[in-house]
Amino acid sequence: MKSTFFSSFQCFPPTSDENITVRDTTFNDIPVRIYVPQQKTKSLRRALFYIHGGGWSLGSNDYYFYDLLSRRTADRLDAVVISTNYRLAPKYHFPVQFEDVYTALKWFLDPQVLESYGVDPGRIGVSGDSAGGNLAAAVAQQLLEDPDVKIKLKVQSLIYPALQNFDFDLPSYQENAHYPVLSKSVMVTFWSEYFTTDRSLKKAMLSNQHIPLESSHLFKFVNWSSLLPEKFKKGHVYKTPTHGSSELAKKYPGILDVKASPLLADDSKLRGLPLTYVITCQYDVLRDDGLMYVTRLQNSGVRVIHNHLEGAFHGTLYFLFTKVGYRAADQYINWLHENL
């Protein structure tokens, strides 16, 4: 089992098989891996644009797990799958990761590009896990404000996404602070290095004292006491976060940017989002990010399907050799099959 887990993070070259043609290319200089079913068809295919996770600092579309998931998705859905890469922290900081992903997606959504891949412009979705779920949510929001893009997404699918860096004292952060795979300390490191290698930001985030007083009005968008279902509050008491230095926000304005924290979007922006599928896991510091987004989307009139995995942990889909991982991946692909 151990060797199976570590093989998930080995890099694999683009390898076609009897069902799927796989090749690496670039979309406007951003590296992508493309999966196209071999079977001939007279009709246009649906398409999924996938964004890998890894805390904005790790990961690649050629990891065995991502290659396998994209291959399975393309085969089961008879769909074109675009799996994108993006530049990583700590060498590159926000908004580079967001901009790379958005650049590649916007390139793909060009009508001539879609036609060249035989894609139905009315059946395109975006998906991602963890930090990739963050980027998927962010680009889906950005598309709504881009007058250059006429094509609308049909669905977005967010797999245990990171959606806010405002409050690291959510019940899920308290309950799973030391849980393997993704502890609170590791997640805060990912968030802080998304913006800077300046250790002072990480220190402020760990003490939940990084948001300045003048931005306190934004806390309503991430207030778990009003956004979490009762069963996930479990007797926790909401504490208003202590305000931090204005200097940090001035030096690193990304911490207040909706493109970094999609939960900061106001309701008027959320209303335009497509049908959404959200996966959350019981043992995951990011659980409540996903739960709060589900509530906010529902309150804004967006159709949301929420799949909460009891007994599961962050990164569950990496573990396809376990029952819970295989089942979660199967449910995810089935949902796409029925709704994309």
mmCIF file of C-alpha atoms in Angstrom:
data_model
loop_
_atom_site.group_PDB
_atom_site.id
_atom_site.type_symbol
_atom_site.label_atom_id
_atom_site.label_comp_id
_atom_site.label_asym_id
_atom_site.label_seq_id
_atom_site.Cartn_x
_atom_site.Cartn_y
_atom_site.Cartn_z
ATOM 1 C CA MET A 1 0.000 0.000 0.000
ATOM 2 C CA LYS A 2 2.855 2.354 0.858
ATOM 3 C CA SER A 3 4.477 1.896 -2.561
ATOM 4 C CA THR A 4 1.092 2.426 -4.241
ATOM 5 C CA PHE A 5 0.686 5.744 -2.412
ATOM 6 C CA PHE A 6 4.128 7.057 -3.317
ATOM 7 C CA SER A 7 3.715 5.981 -6.949
ATOM 8 C CA SER A 8 0.806 8.448 -7.119
ATOM 9 C CA PHE A 9 3.372 11.262 -7.032
ATOM 10 C CA GLN A 10 5.720 9.900 -9.699
ATOM 11 C CA CYS A 11 5.844 11.806 -12.966
ATOM 12 C CA PHE A 12 4.721 10.062 -16.131
ATOM 13 C CA PRO A 13 5.292 11.074 -19.759
ATOM 14 C CA PRO A 14 2.256 11.572 -22.014
ATOM 15 C CA THR A 15 1.285 8.025 -22.948
ATOM 16 C CA SER A 16 -1.604 7.204 -25.265
ATOM 17 C CA ASP A 17 -3.507 3.924 -24.986
ATOM 18 C CA GLU A 18 -6.157 2.115 -27.029
ATOM 19 C CA ASN A 19 -8.862 4.486 -25.746
ATOM 20 C CA ILE A 20 -7.246 7.899 -25.173
ATOM 21 C CA THR A 21 -4.711 9.993 -27.070
ATOM 22 C CA VAL A 22 -2.521 11.940 -24.654
ATOM 23 C CA ARG A 23 -0.113 14.733 -25.527
ATOM 24 C CA ASP A 24 1.615 17.695 -23.911
ATOM 25 C CA THR A 25 1.429 21.147 -25.460
ATOM 26 C CA THR A 26 1.086 24.783 -24.392
ATOM 27 C CA PHE A 27 -1.875 27.161 -24.352
ATOM 28 C CA ASN A 28 -0.451 30.664 -24.723
ATOM 29 C CA ASP A 29 2.851 29.438 -23.197
ATOM 30 C CA ILE A 30 1.160 27.617 -20.265
ATOM 31 C CA PRO A 31 1.955 23.850 -20.223
ATOM 32 C CA VAL A 32 -1.109 21.614 -20.504
ATOM 33 C CA ARG A 33 -1.726 17.905 -21.014
ATOM 34 C CA ILE A 34 -4.591 17.020 -23.339
ATOM 35 C CA TYR A 35 -6.651 13.813 -23.287
ATOM 36 C CA VAL A 36 -8.805 13.077 -26.348
ATOM 37 C CA PRO A 37 -10.870 9.891 -26.843
ATOM 38 C CA GLN A 38 -9.690 7.810 -29.815
ATOM 39 C CA GLN A 39 -13.167 6.722 -30.837
ATOM 40 C CA LYS A 40 -14.509 8.624 -33.830
ATOM 41 C CA THR A 41 -17.668 10.660 -33.278
ATOM 42 C CA LYS A 42 -19.895 12.793 -35.471
ATOM 43 C CA SER A 43 -21.080 14.892 -32.538
ATOM 44 C CA LEU A 44 -19.189 17.501 -30.536
ATOM 45 C CA ARG A 45 -17.679 16.344 -27.246
ATOM 46 C CA ARG A 46 -17.962 17.901 -23.805
ATOM 47 C CA ALA A 47 -14.762 19.113 -22.125
ATOM 48 C CA LEU A 48 -13.304 19.448 -18.637
ATOM 49 C CA PHE A 49 -10.517 21.859 -17.690
ATOM 50 C CA TYR A 50 -8.690 20.388 -14.654
ATOM 51 C CA ILE A 51 -6.364 22.189 -12.204
ATOM 52 C CA HIS A 52 -4.087 20.147 -9.935
ATOM 53 C CA GLY A 53 -3.602 20.801 -6.224
ATOM 54 C CA GLY A 54 -0.469 21.034 -4.096
ATOM 55 C CA GLY A 55 -0.710 24.225 -2.042
ATOM 56 C CA TRP A 56 0.185 26.439 -5.043
ATOM 57 C CA SER A 57 3.759 25.193 -4.520
ATOM 58 C CA LEU A 58 3.765 21.477 -5.363
ATOM 59 C CA GLY A 59 2.265 19.138 -7.919
ATOM 60 C CA SER A 60 2.105 18.692 -11.665
ATOM 61 C CA ASN A 61 -0.336 17.446 -14.263
ATOM 62 C CA ASP A 62 2.051 14.579 -15.022
ATOM 63 C CA TYR A 63 1.785 13.043 -11.542
ATOM 64 C CA TYR A 64 0.482 9.495 -11.825
ATOM 65 C CA PHE A 65 -2.692 10.278 -9.867
ATOM 66 C CA TYR A 66 -3.633 13.295 -11.975
ATOM 67 C CA ASP A 67 -2.808 11.468 -15.183
ATOM 68 C CA LEU A 68 -4.959 8.512 -14.117
ATOM 69 C CA LEU A 69 -7.888 10.698 -13.025
ATOM 70 C CA SER A 70 -7.837 12.724 -16.262
ATOM 71 C CA ARG A 71 -7.544 9.559 -18.349
ATOM 72 C CA ARG A 72 -10.497 7.952 -16.555
ATOM 73 C CA THR A 73 -12.568 11.130 -16.886
ATOM 74 C CA ALA A 74 -11.903 11.404 -20.621
ATOM 75 C CA ASP A 75 -12.703 7.730 -21.160
ATOM 76 C CA ARG A 76 -15.855 7.512 -19.020
ATOM 77 C CA LEU A 77 -17.327 10.801 -20.269
ATOM 78 C CA ASP A 78 -16.098 10.515 -23.872
ATOM 79 C CA ALA A 79 -14.771 14.012 -23.175
ATOM 80 C CA VAL A 80 -11.760 16.150 -23.977
ATOM 81 C CA VAL A 81 -9.827 16.803 -20.762
ATOM 82 C CA ILE A 82 -7.331 19.645 -20.426
ATOM 83 C CA SER A 83 -5.075 19.259 -17.373
ATOM 84 C CA THR A 84 -3.102 22.448 -16.806
ATOM 85 C CA ASN A 85 0.104 23.308 -15.023
ATOM 86 C CA TYR A 86 1.042 26.690 -13.567
ATOM 87 C CA ARG A 87 4.124 28.278 -12.050
ATOM 88 C CA LEU A 88 4.641 27.420 -8.399
ATOM 89 C CA ALA A 89 5.555 29.066 -5.096
ATOM 90 C CA PRO A 90 7.901 29.914 -3.501
ATOM 91 C CA LYS A 91 9.613 31.039 -6.722
ATOM 92 C CA TYR A 92 6.385 32.617 -7.947
ATOM 93 C CA HIS A 93 3.707 34.237 -5.821
ATOM 94 C CA PHE A 94 0.075 35.283 -6.228
ATOM 95 C CA PRO A 95 -1.333 36.281 -8.654
ATOM 96 C CA VAL A 96 0.999 34.320 -10.984
ATOM 97 C CA GLN A 97 -0.699 30.950 -10.345
ATOM 98 C CA PHE A 98 -4.141 32.423 -10.900
ATOM 99 C CA GLU A 99 -3.035 34.276 -14.018
ATOM 100 C CA ASP A 100 -1.381 31.186 -15.537
ATOM 101 C CA VAL A 101 -4.521 29.107 -15.069
ATOM 102 C CA TYR A 102 -6.794 31.866 -16.324
ATOM 103 C CA THR A 103 -4.590 32.427 -19.360
ATOM 104 C CA ALA A 104 -4.728 28.739 -20.295
ATOM 105 C CA LEU A 105 -8.494 28.494 -19.716
ATOM 106 C CA LYS A 106 -9.204 31.644 -21.707
ATOM 107 C CA TRP A 107 -7.066 30.312 -24.568
ATOM 108 C CA PHE A 108 -9.018 27.061 -24.554
ATOM 109 C CA LEU A 109 -12.373 28.878 -24.544
ATOM 110 C CA ASP A 110 -11.598 30.612 -27.824
ATOM 111 C CA PRO A 111 -14.269 29.343 -30.280
ATOM 112 C CA GLN A 112 -11.659 28.403 -32.883
ATOM 113 C CA VAL A 113 -9.659 26.386 -30.355
ATOM 114 C CA LEU A 114 -12.804 24.582 -29.181
ATOM 115 C CA GLU A 115 -13.701 23.800 -32.776
ATOM 116 C CA SER A 116 -10.233 22.371 -33.413
ATOM 117 C CA TYR A 117 -10.724 19.907 -30.545
ATOM 118 C CA GLY A 118 -14.327 19.106 -31.499
ATOM 119 C CA VAL A 119 -15.702 20.527 -28.238
ATOM 120 C CA ASP A 120 -19.312 21.585 -27.662
ATOM 121 C CA PRO A 121 -19.074 25.195 -26.331
ATOM 122 C CA GLY A 122 -22.206 24.627 -24.255
ATOM 123 C CA ARG A 123 -20.740 21.669 -22.330
ATOM 124 C CA ILE A 124 -17.528 22.844 -20.685
ATOM 125 C CA GLY A 125 -16.659 22.529 -17.012
ATOM 126 C CA VAL A 126 -13.809 23.496 -14.716
ATOM 127 C CA SER A 127 -12.556 21.346 -11.854
ATOM 128 C CA GLY A 128 -9.698 21.133 -9.364
ATOM 129 C CA ASP A 129 -8.635 19.712 -6.020
ATOM 130 C CA SER A 130 -7.364 21.574 -2.937
ATOM 131 C CA ALA A 131 -5.350 24.573 -4.214
ATOM 132 C CA GLY A 132 -6.593 23.579 -7.664
ATOM 133 C CA GLY A 133 -10.137 23.826 -6.309
ATOM 134 C CA ASN A 134 -9.264 27.324 -5.129
ATOM 135 C CA LEU A 135 -8.057 28.246 -8.610
ATOM 136 C CA ALA A 136 -11.080 26.617 -10.256
ATOM 137 C CA ALA A 137 -13.466 28.659 -8.091
ATOM 138 C CA ALA A 138 -11.464 31.832 -8.729
ATOM 139 C CA VAL A 139 -11.334 31.502 -12.524
ATOM 140 C CA ALA A 140 -15.046 30.599 -12.641
ATOM 141 C CA GLN A 141 -15.779 33.885 -10.855
ATOM 142 C CA GLN A 142 -13.389 35.850 -13.057
ATOM 143 C CA LEU A 143 -15.009 34.577 -16.264
ATOM 144 C CA LEU A 144 -18.256 36.252 -15.208
ATOM 145 C CA GLU A 145 -16.546 39.654 -15.369
ATOM 146 C CA ASP A 146 -14.554 39.138 -18.570
ATOM 147 C CA PRO A 147 -16.234 40.792 -21.573
ATOM 148 C CA ASP A 148 -13.823 39.015 -23.934
ATOM 149 C CA VAL A 149 -15.190 35.569 -23.065
ATOM 150 C CA LYS A 150 -18.621 34.814 -24.476
ATOM 151 C CA ILE A 151 -18.697 31.127 -23.548
ATOM 152 C CA LYS A 152 -20.241 30.191 -20.191
ATOM 153 C CA LEU A 153 -19.159 27.265 -18.042
ATOM 154 C CA LYS A 154 -21.795 24.585 -17.619
ATOM 155 C CA VAL A 155 -20.429 23.265 -14.299
ATOM 156 C CA GLN A 156 -17.709 23.758 -11.717
ATOM 157 C CA SER A 157 -16.510 20.889 -9.542
ATOM 158 C CA LEU A 158 -14.494 21.723 -6.419
ATOM 159 C CA ILE A 159 -12.703 18.891 -4.620
ATOM 160 C CA TYR A 160 -11.914 19.776 -0.974
ATOM 161 C CA PRO A 161 -11.068 23.347 -2.032
ATOM 162 C CA ALA A 162 -9.160 26.035 -0.107
ATOM 163 C CA LEU A 163 -11.377 29.105 -0.363
ATOM 164 C CA GLN A 164 -10.308 31.658 2.250
ATOM 165 C CA ASN A 165 -7.249 32.813 4.200
ATOM 166 C CA PHE A 166 -9.147 35.126 6.573
ATOM 167 C CA ASP A 167 -9.887 32.798 9.483
ATOM 168 C CA PHE A 168 -7.652 29.888 10.502
ATOM 169 C CA ASP A 169 -9.688 29.198 13.647
ATOM 170 C CA LEU A 170 -12.663 27.504 11.964
ATOM 171 C CA PRO A 171 -13.980 24.359 13.688
ATOM 172 C CA SER A 172 -12.338 22.229 10.979
ATOM 173 C CA TYR A 173 -8.963 23.882 11.627
ATOM 174 C CA GLN A 174 -9.372 23.320 15.373
ATOM 175 C CA GLU A 175 -10.468 19.691 15.066
ATOM 176 C CA ASN A 176 -7.886 18.652 12.477
ATOM 177 C CA ALA A 177 -4.972 20.905 13.393
ATOM 178 C CA HIS A 178 -2.553 17.972 13.657
ATOM 179 C CA TYR A 179 -4.207 15.537 11.263
ATOM 180 C CA PRO A 180 -1.841 13.768 8.843
ATOM 181 C CA VAL A 181 -1.675 14.738 5.157
ATOM 182 C CA LEU A 182 -2.658 18.386 5.778
ATOM 183 C CA SER A 183 -2.144 19.935 9.217
ATOM 184 C CA LYS A 184 -3.014 23.517 10.131
ATOM 185 C CA SER A 185 0.672 24.466 10.163
ATOM 186 C CA VAL A 186 1.257 23.062 6.675
ATOM 187 C CA MET A 187 -1.860 24.748 5.269
ATOM 188 C CA VAL A 188 -0.882 28.099 6.775
ATOM 189 C CA THR A 189 2.579 27.663 5.249
ATOM 190 C CA PHE A 190 0.996 27.037 1.856
ATOM 191 C CA TRP A 191 -1.203 30.120 2.213
ATOM 192 C CA SER A 192 1.562 32.434 3.417
ATOM 193 C CA GLU A 193 4.014 31.287 0.734
ATOM 194 C CA TYR A 194 1.336 31.797 -1.899
ATOM 195 C CA PHE A 195 1.858 35.502 -1.152
ATOM 196 C CA THR A 196 5.427 35.800 0.143
ATOM 197 C CA THR A 197 8.377 34.055 1.778
ATOM 198 C CA ASP A 198 8.304 36.755 4.488
ATOM 199 C CA ARG A 199 7.949 34.735 7.701
ATOM 200 C CA SER A 200 6.109 37.569 9.430
ATOM 201 C CA LEU A 201 2.969 36.808 7.409
ATOM 202 C CA LYS A 202 3.030 33.129 8.369
ATOM 203 C CA LYS A 203 3.485 34.077 12.028
ATOM 204 C CA ALA A 204 0.517 36.468 11.874
ATOM 205 C CA MET A 205 -1.637 33.867 10.100
ATOM 206 C CA LEU A 206 -0.835 31.184 12.680
ATOM 207 C CA SER A 207 -2.077 33.523 15.424
ATOM 208 C CA ASN A 208 -5.048 34.582 13.253
ATOM 209 C CA GLN A 209 -3.938 38.218 13.411
ATOM 210 C CA HIS A 210 -3.233 39.119 9.789
ATOM 211 C CA ILE A 211 -6.384 40.939 8.601
ATOM 212 C CA PRO A 212 -6.397 44.718 9.287
ATOM 213 C CA LEU A 213 -9.249 46.529 11.012
ATOM 214 C CA GLU A 214 -10.195 48.412 7.842
ATOM 215 C CA SER A 215 -10.987 45.074 6.147
ATOM 216 C CA SER A 216 -13.053 43.691 9.035
ATOM 217 C CA HIS A 217 -16.281 44.122 7.030
ATOM 218 C CA LEU A 218 -15.172 41.184 4.866
ATOM 219 C CA PHE A 219 -15.402 38.745 7.778
ATOM 220 C CA LYS A 220 -19.154 38.447 7.171
ATOM 221 C CA PHE A 221 -18.327 36.380 4.078
ATOM 222 C CA VAL A 222 -16.422 33.786 6.131
ATOM 223 C CA ASN A 223 -18.316 33.886 9.439
ATOM 224 C CA TRP A 224 -18.690 30.192 10.216
ATOM 225 C CA SER A 225 -21.202 30.838 13.013
ATOM 226 C CA SER A 226 -23.775 31.867 10.404
ATOM 227 C CA LEU A 227 -22.603 29.776 7.431
ATOM 228 C CA LEU A 228 -21.905 26.298 8.823
ATOM 229 C CA PRO A 229 -24.698 23.728 9.240
ATOM 230 C CA GLU A 230 -25.398 23.136 12.928
ATOM 231 C CA LYS A 231 -23.890 19.634 13.040
ATOM 232 C CA PHE A 232 -20.493 21.015 12.054
ATOM 233 C CA LYS A 233 -20.415 23.661 14.784
ATOM 234 C CA LYS A 234 -20.253 20.945 17.467
ATOM 235 C CA GLY A 235 -20.294 23.300 20.406
ATOM 236 C CA HIS A 236 -17.547 25.568 19.072
ATOM 237 C CA VAL A 237 -17.858 29.210 20.035
ATOM 238 C CA TYR A 238 -17.194 31.862 17.401
ATOM 239 C CA LYS A 239 -14.444 34.344 18.280
ATOM 240 C CA THR A 240 -14.059 37.502 16.263
ATOM 241 C CA PRO A 241 -10.508 37.359 14.892
ATOM 242 C CA THR A 242 -8.004 39.816 16.345
ATOM 243 C CA HIS A 243 -7.123 42.498 13.812
ATOM 244 C CA GLY A 244 -3.604 42.631 12.478
ATOM 245 C CA SER A 245 -1.237 45.206 11.124
ATOM 246 C CA SER A 246 -2.252 47.307 8.132
ATOM 247 C CA GLU A 247 1.353 47.050 6.967
ATOM 248 C CA LEU A 248 1.035 43.358 6.109
ATOM 249 C CA ALA A 249 -2.012 43.985 3.933
ATOM 250 C CA LYS A 250 -0.256 46.879 2.219
ATOM 251 C CA LYS A 251 2.821 44.755 1.510
ATOM 252 C CA TYR A 252 0.825 41.695 0.470
ATOM 253 C CA PRO A 253 -2.558 42.909 -0.828
ATOM 254 C CA GLY A 254 -3.292 39.440 -2.170
ATOM 255 C CA ILE A 255 -4.496 38.368 1.262
ATOM 256 C CA LEU A 256 -7.556 40.589 0.706
ATOM 257 C CA ASP A 257 -8.082 39.647 -2.956
ATOM 258 C CA VAL A 258 -11.152 37.664 -4.008
ATOM 259 C CA LYS A 259 -9.022 35.947 -6.665
ATOM 260 C CA ALA A 260 -7.069 34.373 -3.792
ATOM 261 C CA SER A 261 -10.062 33.853 -1.490
ATOM 262 C CA PRO A 262 -13.187 33.137 -3.578
ATOM 263 C CA LEU A 263 -15.349 33.144 -0.438
ATOM 264 C CA LEU A 264 -14.881 36.928 -0.328
ATOM 265 C CA ALA A 265 -17.053 37.361 -3.436
ATOM 266 C CA ASP A 266 -20.279 39.206 -2.747
ATOM 267 C CA ASP A 267 -23.636 37.591 -3.448
ATOM 268 C CA SER A 268 -24.185 39.486 -6.694
ATOM 269 C CA LYS A 269 -21.102 37.834 -8.192
ATOM 270 C CA LEU A 270 -21.947 34.366 -6.876
ATOM 271 C CA ARG A 271 -25.409 34.459 -8.488
ATOM 272 C CA GLY A 272 -23.950 34.053 -11.953
ATOM 273 C CA LEU A 273 -21.989 30.874 -11.208
ATOM 274 C CA PRO A 274 -22.877 27.556 -12.869
ATOM 275 C CA LEU A 275 -24.153 24.306 -11.385
ATOM 276 C CA THR A 276 -21.617 23.346 -8.714
ATOM 277 C CA TYR A 277 -20.375 20.097 -7.172
ATOM 278 C CA VAL A 278 -18.396 20.336 -3.914
ATOM 279 C CA ILE A 279 -16.571 17.518 -2.128
ATOM 280 C CA THR A 280 -15.638 17.952 1.545
ATOM 281 C CA CYS A 281 -14.007 15.498 3.947
ATOM 282 C CA GLN A 282 -14.635 14.987 7.659
ATOM 283 C CA TYR A 283 -10.956 15.016 8.668
ATOM 284 C CA ASP A 284 -9.743 18.041 6.747
ATOM 285 C CA VAL A 285 -8.767 21.550 7.852
ATOM 286 C CA LEU A 286 -10.373 22.793 4.606
ATOM 287 C CA ARG A 287 -13.719 21.131 5.296
ATOM 288 C CA ASP A 288 -15.407 24.307 6.515
ATOM 289 C CA ASP A 289 -14.166 26.358 3.551
ATOM 290 C CA GLY A 290 -16.164 24.050 1.297
ATOM 291 C CA LEU A 291 -19.168 23.953 3.637
ATOM 292 C CA MET A 292 -19.358 27.752 3.838
ATOM 293 C CA TYR A 293 -19.126 28.076 0.055
ATOM 294 C CA VAL A 294 -21.969 25.586 -0.342
ATOM 295 C CA THR A 295 -24.124 27.706 1.984
ATOM 296 C CA ARG A 296 -23.218 30.974 0.284
ATOM 297 C CA LEU A 297 -23.847 29.572 -3.204
ATOM 298 C CA GLN A 298 -27.202 28.140 -2.130
ATOM 299 C CA ASN A 299 -28.166 31.452 -0.516
ATOM 300 C CA SER A 300 -27.334 33.156 -3.820
ATOM 301 C CA GLY A 301 -29.584 30.824 -5.799
ATOM 302 C CA VAL A 302 -26.869 28.650 -7.354
ATOM 303 C CA ARG A 303 -27.659 24.953 -7.739
ATOM 304 C CA VAL A 304 -25.184 23.007 -5.590
ATOM 305 C CA ILE A 305 -24.615 19.302 -5.048
ATOM 306 C CA HIS A 306 -22.578 18.696 -1.887
ATOM 307 C CA ASN A 307 -20.858 15.357 -1.335
ATOM 308 C CA HIS A 308 -19.536 15.221 2.240
ATOM 309 C CA LEU A 309 -17.313 12.207 2.841
ATOM 310 C CA GLU A 310 -17.594 10.970 6.423
ATOM 311 C CA GLY A 311 -14.456 9.207 7.612
ATOM 312 C CA ALA A 312 -12.410 10.683 4.768
ATOM 313 C CA PHE A 313 -9.419 13.010 4.917
ATOM 314 C CA HIS A 314 -7.814 15.659 2.729
ATOM 315 C CA GLY A 315 -6.398 14.151 -0.435
ATOM 316 C CA THR A 316 -8.727 11.153 -0.339
ATOM 317 C CA LEU A 317 -8.901 10.952 -4.127
ATOM 318 C CA TYR A 318 -5.132 10.352 -4.248
ATOM 319 C CA PHE A 319 -5.800 7.041 -2.508
ATOM 320 C CA LEU A 320 -7.623 5.293 -5.347
ATOM 321 C CA PHE A 321 -6.414 1.947 -3.964
ATOM 322 C CA THR A 322 -8.672 2.437 -0.892
ATOM 323 C CA LYS A 323 -12.446 1.955 -0.859
ATOM 324 C CA VAL A 324 -13.201 5.531 0.204
ATOM 325 C CA GLY A 325 -10.852 7.015 -2.410
ATOM 326 C CA TYR A 326 -12.116 4.840 -5.243
ATOM 327 C CA ARG A 327 -15.745 5.513 -4.297
ATOM 328 C CA ALA A 328 -15.195 9.289 -4.102
ATOM 329 C CA ALA A 329 -13.521 9.344 -7.537
ATOM 330 C CA ASP A 330 -16.310 7.212 -8.955
ATOM 331 C CA GLN A 331 -19.002 9.531 -7.548
ATOM 332 C CA TYR A 332 -17.162 12.558 -8.924
ATOM 333 C CA ILE A 333 -16.903 11.115 -12.440
ATOM 334 C CA ASN A 334 -20.525 9.888 -12.331
ATOM 335 C CA TRP A 335 -21.690 13.384 -11.377
ATOM 336 C CA LEU A 336 -19.774 14.871 -14.295
ATOM 337 C CA HIS A 337 -21.215 12.213 -16.598
ATOM 338 C CA GLU A 338 -24.757 13.165 -15.606
ATOM 339 C CA ASN A 339 -24.352 16.943 -15.486
ATOM 340 C CA LEU A 340 -21.649 18.093 -17.894
#
